[in-house]
mmCIF file of C-alpha atoms in Angstrom:
data_model
loop_
_atom_site.group_PDB
_atom_site.id
_atom_site.type_symbol
_atom_site.label_atom_id
_atom_site.label_comp_id
_atom_site.label_asym_id
_atom_site.label_seq_id
_atom_site.Cartn_x
_atom_site.Cartn_y
_atom_site.Cartn_z
ATOM 1 C CA MET A 1 -57.876 -44.121 -93.968
ATOM 2 C CA ILE A 2 -54.201 -44.807 -93.226
ATOM 3 C CA TRP A 3 -52.701 -45.634 -96.604
ATOM 4 C CA GLN A 4 -49.495 -47.031 -95.082
ATOM 5 C CA ASN A 5 -51.557 -49.985 -93.796
ATOM 6 C CA PHE A 6 -52.128 -51.160 -97.382
ATOM 7 C CA ALA A 7 -48.541 -51.933 -98.409
ATOM 8 C CA VAL A 8 -48.089 -54.662 -101.019
ATOM 9 C CA GLN A 9 -45.610 -57.017 -99.386
ATOM 10 C CA ASN A 10 -44.559 -59.255 -102.272
ATOM 11 C CA CYS A 11 -42.662 -56.670 -104.305
ATOM 12 C CA PRO A 12 -39.806 -54.178 -103.947
ATOM 13 C CA PRO A 13 -40.559 -50.907 -102.109
ATOM 14 C CA SER A 14 -43.005 -49.410 -102.380
ATOM 15 C CA ILE A 15 -46.546 -50.039 -103.629
ATOM 16 C CA TYR A 16 -49.717 -49.411 -101.655
ATOM 17 C CA TYR A 17 -53.105 -50.696 -102.863
ATOM 18 C CA LEU A 18 -56.356 -49.380 -101.386
ATOM 19 C CA PRO A 19 -59.512 -51.137 -102.649
ATOM 20 C CA ASP A 20 -62.792 -49.217 -102.734
ATOM 21 C CA PHE A 21 -61.097 -45.850 -102.248
ATOM 22 C CA ILE A 22 -64.071 -44.161 -103.940
ATOM 23 C CA THR A 23 -67.748 -45.127 -103.971
ATOM 24 C CA LYS A 24 -69.737 -46.472 -106.905
ATOM 25 C CA GLU A 25 -71.536 -43.118 -107.032
ATOM 26 C CA GLU A 26 -68.227 -41.239 -107.259
ATOM 27 C CA GLU A 27 -67.013 -43.647 -109.930
ATOM 28 C CA CYS A 28 -70.170 -43.027 -111.964
ATOM 29 C CA ALA A 29 -69.772 -39.245 -111.586
ATOM 30 C CA ILE A 30 -66.155 -39.430 -112.793
ATOM 31 C CA MET A 31 -67.098 -41.534 -115.811
ATOM 32 C CA GLN A 32 -69.905 -39.144 -116.719
ATOM 33 C CA ALA A 33 -67.694 -36.067 -116.366
ATOM 34 C CA VAL A 34 -65.012 -37.605 -118.561
ATOM 35 C CA ASP A 35 -67.589 -38.638 -121.173
ATOM 36 C CA LYS A 36 -68.764 -35.015 -121.390
ATOM 37 C CA THR A 37 -65.260 -33.683 -122.065
ATOM 38 C CA PRO A 38 -65.141 -31.915 -125.461
ATOM 39 C CA ARG A 39 -63.165 -33.822 -128.064
ATOM 40 C CA PRO A 40 -60.561 -31.051 -128.584
ATOM 41 C CA ARG A 41 -59.396 -31.484 -124.973
ATOM 42 C CA TRP A 42 -58.337 -35.070 -125.691
ATOM 43 C CA THR A 43 -54.948 -36.133 -127.042
ATOM 44 C CA GLN A 44 -55.435 -39.200 -129.217
ATOM 45 C CA LEU A 45 -52.594 -41.744 -129.188
ATOM 46 C CA SER A 46 -52.373 -45.014 -131.091
ATOM 47 C CA ASN A 47 -53.260 -47.135 -128.055
ATOM 48 C CA ARG A 48 -55.333 -44.827 -125.822
ATOM 49 C CA ARG A 49 -56.407 -41.214 -125.401
ATOM 50 C CA LEU A 50 -55.651 -38.810 -122.573
ATOM 51 C CA ILE A 51 -56.220 -35.364 -121.048
ATOM 52 C CA ASN A 52 -53.761 -33.280 -119.027
ATOM 53 C CA TYR A 53 -55.384 -31.191 -116.288
ATOM 54 C CA GLY A 54 -53.306 -28.668 -114.371
ATOM 55 C CA GLY A 55 -51.008 -28.114 -117.349
ATOM 56 C CA VAL A 56 -48.776 -30.060 -119.712
ATOM 57 C CA PRO A 57 -45.562 -31.191 -117.933
ATOM 58 C CA HIS A 58 -42.409 -29.940 -119.655
ATOM 59 C CA PRO A 59 -38.696 -29.934 -118.710
ATOM 60 C CA LYS A 60 -38.697 -26.119 -118.810
ATOM 61 C CA GLY A 61 -41.693 -25.931 -116.495
ATOM 62 C CA MET A 62 -45.425 -26.594 -116.592
ATOM 63 C CA ILE A 63 -47.614 -23.592 -117.308
ATOM 64 C CA ALA A 64 -50.245 -23.931 -114.607
ATOM 65 C CA GLU A 65 -53.891 -24.320 -115.580
ATOM 66 C CA ASP A 66 -56.930 -24.531 -113.338
ATOM 67 C CA ILE A 67 -58.117 -28.060 -112.576
ATOM 68 C CA PRO A 68 -61.875 -28.509 -113.262
ATOM 69 C CA VAL A 69 -64.185 -28.255 -110.281
ATOM 70 C CA TRP A 70 -65.351 -31.868 -110.593
ATOM 71 C CA LEU A 71 -61.752 -33.028 -110.088
ATOM 72 C CA HIS A 72 -61.039 -30.845 -107.034
ATOM 73 C CA HIS A 73 -62.649 -33.327 -104.650
ATOM 74 C CA TYR A 74 -60.338 -36.171 -105.706
ATOM 75 C CA VAL A 75 -57.203 -34.039 -105.736
ATOM 76 C CA GLU A 76 -58.031 -32.921 -102.192
ATOM 77 C CA ARG A 77 -58.689 -36.513 -101.132
ATOM 78 C CA ILE A 78 -55.161 -37.373 -102.241
ATOM 79 C CA ASN A 79 -53.670 -34.264 -100.606
ATOM 80 C CA GLN A 80 -55.341 -35.173 -97.312
ATOM 81 C CA LEU A 81 -53.544 -38.533 -97.325
ATOM 82 C CA ASN A 82 -50.144 -36.772 -97.219
ATOM 83 C CA VAL A 83 -48.548 -39.270 -99.587
ATOM 84 C CA TYR A 84 -45.990 -36.709 -100.784
ATOM 85 C CA ALA A 85 -43.289 -34.966 -98.765
ATOM 86 C CA GLU A 86 -44.261 -32.365 -96.165
ATOM 87 C CA GLY A 87 -45.857 -29.358 -97.825
ATOM 88 C CA ILE A 88 -46.105 -30.983 -101.283
ATOM 89 C CA LYS A 89 -49.572 -30.968 -102.860
ATOM 90 C CA ALA A 90 -50.858 -32.488 -106.080
ATOM 91 C CA ASN A 91 -51.138 -30.023 -108.961
ATOM 92 C CA HIS A 92 -51.601 -32.255 -112.000
ATOM 93 C CA VAL A 93 -54.098 -34.915 -113.115
ATOM 94 C CA LEU A 94 -53.595 -37.178 -116.121
ATOM 95 C CA VAL A 95 -56.839 -38.744 -117.332
ATOM 96 C CA ASN A 96 -56.327 -41.880 -119.433
ATOM 97 C CA GLU A 97 -59.028 -43.766 -121.304
ATOM 98 C CA TYR A 98 -58.283 -47.392 -122.163
ATOM 99 C CA LEU A 99 -60.630 -49.483 -124.293
ATOM 100 C CA PRO A 100 -60.430 -53.303 -124.241
ATOM 101 C CA GLY A 101 -57.270 -54.357 -126.068
ATOM 102 C CA GLN A 102 -55.465 -51.073 -125.408
ATOM 103 C CA GLY A 103 -52.472 -50.527 -123.126
ATOM 104 C CA ILE A 104 -49.198 -48.678 -122.678
ATOM 105 C CA MET A 105 -45.584 -49.699 -123.351
ATOM 106 C CA PRO A 106 -43.089 -50.212 -120.484
ATOM 107 C CA HIS A 107 -41.811 -46.849 -119.261
ATOM 108 C CA LEU A 108 -40.690 -44.755 -116.285
ATOM 109 C CA ASP A 109 -42.579 -41.596 -115.317
ATOM 110 C CA GLY A 110 -39.233 -39.852 -114.893
ATOM 111 C CA PRO A 111 -37.985 -36.641 -113.265
ATOM 112 C CA LEU A 112 -40.762 -34.281 -114.387
ATOM 113 C CA PHE A 113 -42.849 -35.441 -111.423
ATOM 114 C CA PHE A 114 -42.334 -35.721 -107.682
ATOM 115 C CA PRO A 115 -41.447 -39.432 -107.271
ATOM 116 C CA THR A 116 -44.805 -40.531 -105.906
ATOM 117 C CA ILE A 117 -47.786 -41.304 -108.119
ATOM 118 C CA THR A 118 -51.387 -41.992 -107.162
ATOM 119 C CA THR A 119 -53.910 -43.556 -109.530
ATOM 120 C CA ILE A 120 -57.670 -43.940 -109.134
ATOM 121 C CA SER A 121 -59.204 -46.549 -111.475
ATOM 122 C CA CYS A 122 -62.778 -46.370 -112.769
ATOM 123 C CA GLY A 123 -64.977 -48.532 -114.985
ATOM 124 C CA SER A 124 -62.809 -51.592 -115.493
ATOM 125 C CA HIS A 125 -59.940 -53.443 -113.905
ATOM 126 C CA THR A 126 -56.508 -53.672 -115.464
ATOM 127 C CA VAL A 127 -53.220 -55.355 -114.632
ATOM 128 C CA LEU A 128 -50.153 -53.164 -114.205
ATOM 129 C CA GLU A 129 -46.956 -55.043 -114.998
ATOM 130 C CA TYR A 130 -43.510 -54.085 -113.678
ATOM 131 C CA TYR A 131 -40.179 -54.933 -115.329
ATOM 132 C CA GLU A 132 -36.536 -54.695 -114.351
ATOM 133 C CA GLN A 133 -34.423 -53.447 -117.249
ATOM 134 C CA THR A 134 -30.741 -54.350 -117.416
ATOM 135 C CA GLU A 135 -28.038 -54.162 -120.055
ATOM 136 C CA ASP A 136 -26.678 -57.393 -121.507
ATOM 137 C CA ALA A 137 -23.088 -56.846 -122.708
ATOM 138 C CA SER A 138 -22.589 -60.378 -124.033
ATOM 139 C CA GLY A 139 -22.335 -59.360 -127.689
ATOM 140 C CA GLN A 140 -19.079 -60.245 -129.457
ATOM 141 C CA ASP A 141 -18.429 -56.603 -130.284
ATOM 142 C CA GLY A 142 -18.947 -55.628 -126.664
ATOM 143 C CA SER A 143 -22.143 -53.798 -127.455
ATOM 144 C CA GLY A 144 -24.970 -54.217 -125.021
ATOM 145 C CA SER A 145 -28.680 -54.745 -125.444
ATOM 146 C CA LEU A 146 -31.455 -53.978 -123.024
ATOM 147 C CA VAL A 147 -33.097 -56.961 -121.359
ATOM 148 C CA ARG A 148 -36.430 -56.684 -119.555
ATOM 149 C CA GLN A 149 -37.399 -59.210 -116.915
ATOM 150 C CA HIS A 150 -40.869 -59.316 -115.394
ATOM 151 C CA LYS A 151 -40.699 -58.364 -111.716
ATOM 152 C CA THR A 152 -44.287 -58.271 -110.487
ATOM 153 C CA SER A 153 -47.877 -57.483 -111.436
ATOM 154 C CA VAL A 154 -50.553 -55.484 -109.655
ATOM 155 C CA LEU A 155 -54.286 -55.894 -110.227
ATOM 156 C CA LEU A 156 -56.072 -52.531 -110.275
ATOM 157 C CA GLU A 157 -59.768 -52.959 -109.547
ATOM 158 C CA PRO A 158 -62.437 -50.342 -110.252
ATOM 159 C CA ARG A 159 -62.623 -47.697 -107.491
ATOM 160 C CA SER A 160 -59.178 -48.603 -106.135
ATOM 161 C CA LEU A 161 -56.258 -46.307 -105.357
ATOM 162 C CA LEU A 162 -52.662 -47.169 -106.195
ATOM 163 C CA VAL A 163 -49.731 -45.356 -104.564
ATOM 164 C CA VAL A 164 -46.227 -45.946 -105.985
ATOM 165 C CA LYS A 165 -42.991 -44.668 -104.402
ATOM 166 C CA ASP A 166 -39.272 -45.431 -103.968
ATOM 167 C CA ASP A 167 -37.654 -48.072 -106.224
ATOM 168 C CA MET A 168 -40.971 -48.974 -107.800
ATOM 169 C CA TYR A 169 -41.092 -45.417 -109.118
ATOM 170 C CA HIS A 170 -37.416 -44.896 -109.953
ATOM 171 C CA LYS A 171 -36.166 -48.320 -111.030
ATOM 172 C CA TYR A 172 -38.903 -50.556 -112.425
ATOM 173 C CA LEU A 173 -40.676 -49.868 -115.706
ATOM 174 C CA HIS A 174 -44.447 -50.255 -115.710
ATOM 175 C CA SER A 175 -46.830 -51.140 -118.516
ATOM 176 C CA ILE A 176 -50.313 -52.385 -119.419
ATOM 177 C CA SER A 177 -50.428 -55.176 -121.995
ATOM 178 C CA GLU A 178 -52.670 -54.732 -125.028
ATOM 179 C CA ARG A 179 -55.216 -57.489 -124.441
ATOM 180 C CA GLU A 180 -58.945 -57.886 -123.828
ATOM 181 C CA GLU A 181 -58.787 -60.161 -120.781
ATOM 182 C CA ASP A 182 -56.429 -60.927 -117.909
ATOM 183 C CA THR A 183 -55.769 -64.229 -116.173
ATOM 184 C CA ILE A 184 -55.079 -63.689 -112.485
ATOM 185 C CA ASP A 185 -52.124 -65.782 -111.337
ATOM 186 C CA ALA A 186 -49.448 -65.958 -108.656
ATOM 187 C CA ARG A 187 -47.497 -63.092 -110.242
ATOM 188 C CA VAL A 188 -50.146 -60.642 -108.964
ATOM 189 C CA ALA A 189 -48.480 -59.288 -105.832
ATOM 190 C CA ASN A 190 -51.522 -57.620 -104.262
ATOM 191 C CA LEU A 191 -53.919 -60.566 -104.464
ATOM 192 C CA SER A 192 -54.391 -60.594 -100.683
ATOM 193 C CA LEU A 193 -55.597 -56.968 -100.789
ATOM 194 C CA VAL A 194 -58.047 -57.099 -103.702
ATOM 195 C CA SER A 195 -61.742 -57.319 -102.951
ATOM 196 C CA ASN A 196 -63.282 -59.207 -105.881
ATOM 197 C CA ALA A 197 -60.742 -61.488 -107.573
ATOM 198 C CA HIS A 198 -58.957 -64.768 -106.935
ATOM 199 C CA ALA A 199 -56.126 -66.739 -108.499
ATOM 200 C CA GLY A 200 -57.328 -68.463 -111.656
ATOM 201 C CA ASP A 201 -59.998 -65.888 -112.492
ATOM 202 C CA VAL A 202 -60.199 -64.664 -116.071
ATOM 203 C CA LEU A 203 -61.318 -61.023 -116.096
ATOM 204 C CA ARG A 204 -62.592 -59.388 -119.274
ATOM 205 C CA ARG A 205 -61.717 -55.734 -119.664
ATOM 206 C CA ASP A 206 -64.206 -52.950 -120.303
ATOM 207 C CA LYS A 207 -63.572 -49.244 -120.807
ATOM 208 C CA ARG A 208 -61.292 -47.966 -118.057
ATOM 209 C CA ILE A 209 -60.754 -44.375 -116.943
ATOM 210 C CA SER A 210 -57.754 -43.687 -114.734
ATOM 211 C CA LEU A 211 -56.959 -40.517 -112.813
ATOM 212 C CA THR A 212 -53.220 -40.269 -112.147
ATOM 213 C CA ILE A 213 -52.820 -37.480 -109.597
ATOM 214 C CA ARG A 214 -49.274 -36.150 -109.168
ATOM 215 C CA HIS A 215 -47.142 -33.172 -108.227
ATOM 216 C CA VAL A 216 -45.119 -31.360 -110.893
ATOM 217 C CA PRO A 217 -42.316 -29.515 -109.046
ATOM 218 C CA LYS A 218 -41.300 -27.174 -111.845
ATOM 219 C CA THR A 219 -44.100 -24.833 -112.862
ATOM 220 C CA SER A 220 -44.275 -21.462 -114.557
ATOM 221 C CA LYS A 221 -45.604 -18.429 -112.683
ATOM 222 C CA MET A 222 -47.915 -17.803 -115.607
ATOM 223 C CA LYS A 223 -51.352 -19.253 -114.946
ATOM 224 C CA ILE A 224 -54.146 -19.734 -117.469
ATOM 225 C CA LYS A 225 -57.705 -20.942 -117.258
ATOM 226 C CA ILE A 226 -59.183 -23.606 -119.507
ATOM 227 C CA PHE A 227 -62.930 -23.391 -120.023
#
């Protein structure tokens, strides 16, 4: 599979969207493995819960941990695509669980990671929304305020792979709105690449598991195992 053939054209550089990157059987295996994860491994946030595999990224360096065997296959699938720079391999997986109505605020992934992210979606669709953030200095005292303007949206179907690079990594904030259903409209930039949705569809969310597979450049030589 040549991932460069799946560029999303109607947005700034660069987003690539690959539908049906994994099989239904692989999706089921991922969901089952995540469901079996002991509760202490999860970090519970107000709007979702997550697991770091490979270590916890930190400005001073990530202390490397072994990635579970069941995840190796998907990390290697990403490495075989060569989406990163020459010689760069994924060494971190962030597992997110979103229930209907949950989401994440607009943010940048920042400098802790190599500026390419890959995300495999399982269970449910979601809509990833991108915003351009600028400073409005029109206040009488000369003080500025941050203004966010919607730039584009991307529909992530179950079993799809998303690859984000360039300005779409560095410049545009991304988020998932906290809602239980999504109306597919003309703002969805990858509509021509999706396999099971059309403009005007209303899609109800279910539980979604995402695997965000990345490279953390700064790691500690210390290595520990998590059992």
